[in-house]
Short mmCIF file of C-alpha atoms in Angstrom, two decimals:
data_model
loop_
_atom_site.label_atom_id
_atom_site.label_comp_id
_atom_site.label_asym_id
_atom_site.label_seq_id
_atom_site.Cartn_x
_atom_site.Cartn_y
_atom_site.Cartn_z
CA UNK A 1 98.17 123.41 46.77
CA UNK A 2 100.42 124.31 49.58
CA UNK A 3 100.12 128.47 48.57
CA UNK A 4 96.20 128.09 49.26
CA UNK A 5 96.42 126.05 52.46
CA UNK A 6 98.67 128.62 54.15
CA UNK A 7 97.13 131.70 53.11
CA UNK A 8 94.01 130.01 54.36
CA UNK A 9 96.05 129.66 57.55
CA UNK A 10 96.56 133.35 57.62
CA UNK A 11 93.03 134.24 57.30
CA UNK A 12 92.39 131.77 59.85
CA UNK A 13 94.43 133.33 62.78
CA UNK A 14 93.24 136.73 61.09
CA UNK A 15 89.71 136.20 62.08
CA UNK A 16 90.84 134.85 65.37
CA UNK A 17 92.58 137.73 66.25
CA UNK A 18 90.06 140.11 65.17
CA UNK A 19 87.48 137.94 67.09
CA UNK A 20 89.85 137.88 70.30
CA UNK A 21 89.99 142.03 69.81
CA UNK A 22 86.16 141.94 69.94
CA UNK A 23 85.92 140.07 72.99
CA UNK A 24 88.82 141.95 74.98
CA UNK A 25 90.80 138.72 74.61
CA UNK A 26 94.73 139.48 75.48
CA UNK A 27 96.42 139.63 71.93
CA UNK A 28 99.60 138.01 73.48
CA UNK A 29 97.67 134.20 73.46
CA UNK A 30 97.51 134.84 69.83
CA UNK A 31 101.49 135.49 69.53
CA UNK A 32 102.69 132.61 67.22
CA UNK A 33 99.72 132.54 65.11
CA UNK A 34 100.24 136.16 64.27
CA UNK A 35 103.66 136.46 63.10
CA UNK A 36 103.94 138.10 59.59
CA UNK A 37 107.92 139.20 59.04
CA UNK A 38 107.69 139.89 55.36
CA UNK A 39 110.09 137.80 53.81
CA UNK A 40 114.05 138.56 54.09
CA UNK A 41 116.13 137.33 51.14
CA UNK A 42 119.41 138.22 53.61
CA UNK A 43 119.83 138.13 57.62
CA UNK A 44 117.34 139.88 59.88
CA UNK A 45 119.43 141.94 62.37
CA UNK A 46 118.31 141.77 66.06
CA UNK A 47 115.28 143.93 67.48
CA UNK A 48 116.02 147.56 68.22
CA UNK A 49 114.17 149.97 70.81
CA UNK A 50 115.42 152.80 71.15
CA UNK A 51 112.32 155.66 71.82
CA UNK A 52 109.21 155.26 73.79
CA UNK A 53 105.77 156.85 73.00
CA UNK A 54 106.06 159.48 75.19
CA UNK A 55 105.91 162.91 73.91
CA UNK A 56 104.80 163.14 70.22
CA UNK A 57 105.35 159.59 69.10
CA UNK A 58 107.61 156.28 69.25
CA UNK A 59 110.32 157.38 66.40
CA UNK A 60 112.80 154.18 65.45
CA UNK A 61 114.86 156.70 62.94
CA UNK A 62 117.38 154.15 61.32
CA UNK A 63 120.21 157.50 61.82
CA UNK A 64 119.88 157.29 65.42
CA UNK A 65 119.36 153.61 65.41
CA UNK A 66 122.96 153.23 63.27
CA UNK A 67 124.33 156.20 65.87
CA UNK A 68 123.74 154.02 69.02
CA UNK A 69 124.17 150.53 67.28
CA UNK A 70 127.39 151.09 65.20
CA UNK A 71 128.19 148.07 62.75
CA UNK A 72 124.88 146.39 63.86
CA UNK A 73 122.86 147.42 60.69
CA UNK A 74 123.79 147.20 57.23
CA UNK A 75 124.69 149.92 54.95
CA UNK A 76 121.63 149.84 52.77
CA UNK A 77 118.88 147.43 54.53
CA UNK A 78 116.01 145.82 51.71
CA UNK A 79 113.10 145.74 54.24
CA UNK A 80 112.20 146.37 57.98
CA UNK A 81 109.77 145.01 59.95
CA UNK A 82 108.18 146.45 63.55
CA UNK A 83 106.36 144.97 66.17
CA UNK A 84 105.19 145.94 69.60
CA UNK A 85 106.92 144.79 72.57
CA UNK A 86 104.87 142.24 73.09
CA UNK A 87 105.15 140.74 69.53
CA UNK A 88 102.05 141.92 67.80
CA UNK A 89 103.33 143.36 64.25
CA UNK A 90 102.81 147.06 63.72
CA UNK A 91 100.55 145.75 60.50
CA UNK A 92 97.91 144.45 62.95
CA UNK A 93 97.85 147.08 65.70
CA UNK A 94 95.55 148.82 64.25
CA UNK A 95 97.63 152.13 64.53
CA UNK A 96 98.43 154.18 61.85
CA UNK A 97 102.56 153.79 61.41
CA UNK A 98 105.46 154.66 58.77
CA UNK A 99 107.76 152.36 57.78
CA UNK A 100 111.12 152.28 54.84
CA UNK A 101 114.03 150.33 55.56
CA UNK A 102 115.70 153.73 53.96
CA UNK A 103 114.17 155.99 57.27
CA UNK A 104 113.08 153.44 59.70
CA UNK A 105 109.83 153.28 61.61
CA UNK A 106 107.58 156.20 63.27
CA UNK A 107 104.32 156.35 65.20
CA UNK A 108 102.89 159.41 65.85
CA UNK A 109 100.10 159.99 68.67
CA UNK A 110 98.19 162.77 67.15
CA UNK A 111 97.62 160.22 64.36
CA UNK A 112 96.06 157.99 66.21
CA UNK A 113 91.96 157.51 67.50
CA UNK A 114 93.21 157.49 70.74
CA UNK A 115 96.25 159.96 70.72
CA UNK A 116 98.49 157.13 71.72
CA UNK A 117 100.95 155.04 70.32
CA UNK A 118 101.98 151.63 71.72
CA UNK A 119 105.33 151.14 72.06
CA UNK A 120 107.48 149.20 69.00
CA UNK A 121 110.23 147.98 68.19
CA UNK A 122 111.99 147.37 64.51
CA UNK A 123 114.76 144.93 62.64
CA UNK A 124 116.06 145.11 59.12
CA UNK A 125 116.52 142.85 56.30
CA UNK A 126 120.07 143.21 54.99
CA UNK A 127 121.00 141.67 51.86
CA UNK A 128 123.41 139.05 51.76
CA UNK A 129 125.38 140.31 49.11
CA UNK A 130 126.19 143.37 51.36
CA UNK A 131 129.06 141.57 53.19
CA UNK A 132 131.45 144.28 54.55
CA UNK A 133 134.66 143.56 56.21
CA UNK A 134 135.88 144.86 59.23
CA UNK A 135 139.50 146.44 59.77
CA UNK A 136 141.98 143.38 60.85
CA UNK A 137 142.00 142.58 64.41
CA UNK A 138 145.77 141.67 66.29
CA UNK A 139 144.72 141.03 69.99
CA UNK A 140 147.41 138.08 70.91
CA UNK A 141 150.62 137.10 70.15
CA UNK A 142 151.96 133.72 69.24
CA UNK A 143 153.11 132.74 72.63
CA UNK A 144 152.43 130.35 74.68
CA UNK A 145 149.78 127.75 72.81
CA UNK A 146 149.51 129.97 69.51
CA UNK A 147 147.97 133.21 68.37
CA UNK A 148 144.82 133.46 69.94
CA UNK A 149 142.51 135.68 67.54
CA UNK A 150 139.21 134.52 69.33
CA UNK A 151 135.93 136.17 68.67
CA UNK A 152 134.66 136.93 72.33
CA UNK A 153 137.78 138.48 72.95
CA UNK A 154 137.82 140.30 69.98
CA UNK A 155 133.74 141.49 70.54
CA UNK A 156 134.57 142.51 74.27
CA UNK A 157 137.85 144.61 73.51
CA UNK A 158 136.05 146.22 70.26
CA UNK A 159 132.95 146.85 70.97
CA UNK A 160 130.23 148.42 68.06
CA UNK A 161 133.31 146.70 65.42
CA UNK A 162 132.09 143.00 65.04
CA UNK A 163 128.54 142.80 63.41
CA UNK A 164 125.97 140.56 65.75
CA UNK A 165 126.33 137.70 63.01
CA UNK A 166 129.72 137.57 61.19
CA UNK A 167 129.22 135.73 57.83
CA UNK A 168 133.18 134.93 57.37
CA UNK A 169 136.75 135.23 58.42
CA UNK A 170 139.94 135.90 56.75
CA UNK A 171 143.72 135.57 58.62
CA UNK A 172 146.79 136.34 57.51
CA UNK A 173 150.32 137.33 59.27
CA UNK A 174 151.06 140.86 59.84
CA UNK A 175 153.25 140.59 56.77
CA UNK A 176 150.35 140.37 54.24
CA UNK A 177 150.10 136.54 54.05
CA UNK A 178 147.41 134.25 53.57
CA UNK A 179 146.78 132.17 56.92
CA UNK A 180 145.67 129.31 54.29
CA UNK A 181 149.50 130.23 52.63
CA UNK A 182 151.43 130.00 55.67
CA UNK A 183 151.39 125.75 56.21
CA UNK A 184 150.59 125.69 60.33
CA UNK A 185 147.51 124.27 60.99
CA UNK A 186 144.91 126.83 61.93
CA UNK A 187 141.63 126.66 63.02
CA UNK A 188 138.67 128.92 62.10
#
């Protein structure tokens, strides 16, 4: 029962916005009714803009995108999704767009009735079984109140290193060993 009720839901704010269009009502006072991220069986990664519409289109090419944004994407992302900047998905512009979470997203003017593209922006679905780690990080000695290994710090002095949302940590000494293996107390 629940499927049918929220598809119905859907259609609902569908025909609104559609309706809205008609009657040159702003698109933004339909923003959380027309939300459709396809569904990401992983983390989303933040919003990326990194081209405007000017010239021939409004290219998000996931090469420049990972270029500008090192350790921000994952290595092989299972879906993307694009919206304009004001939050109205790419699916329901109207506009004729390309989209792969292998490529990325493009708009291209010429393709379009009015020889414009609205500006987008994109984020991707990566899997969670694509967990990479970093290099180890040594930014503080054990002086003072301990061995401060503190993930701020650790962002500011490497930045493009730390992905936006870490999934897990691992310690150990310089020597090779566990943190958990050591005995101190630790805190993570």
């Amino acid at each position: 029962m629940q499927g049918p009720r929220f598809i119905l839901i859907v259609c609902a704010c569908l025909v609104q916005l559609l309706t809205a269009r008609a009657a040159n009502i702003p698109i933004g006072s339909f923003r959380e009714c027309i939300r459709c991220e396809p569904r990401c069986d992983g983390r989303w990664t933040g919003y990326f803009d990194r081209d405007n519409p000017s010239g021939k289109g409004d290219y998000e090419v996931l090469s420049n995108l990972r270029q500008e944004n090192p350790g921000q994407i994952c290595e092989n992302p299972s879906g993307v999704y694009a919206e304009t900047l004001n939050g109205v998905p790419a699916a329901l512009t109207g506009e004729t767009v390309n989209m792969s979470p292998t490529t990325g997203f493009s708009c291209v003017n010429s393709q379009q009735s009015d020889g414009r593209c609205q500006d987008y922006r994109v984020k991707f679905c990566c899997p969670v079984s694509e967990c990479r780690w970093t290099r180890f990080f040594d930014r503080d000695n054990p002086s003072g109140s301990g061995d401060w290994e503190d993930l701020a710090n650790l962002r500011r002095e490497n930045p493009g290193h730390i992905c936006e949302n870490p999934s897990g940590v691992y310690a150990e000494t310089l020597s090779g060993v566990s943190a958990a293996l050591t005995g101190e107390t630790i805190r993570i």
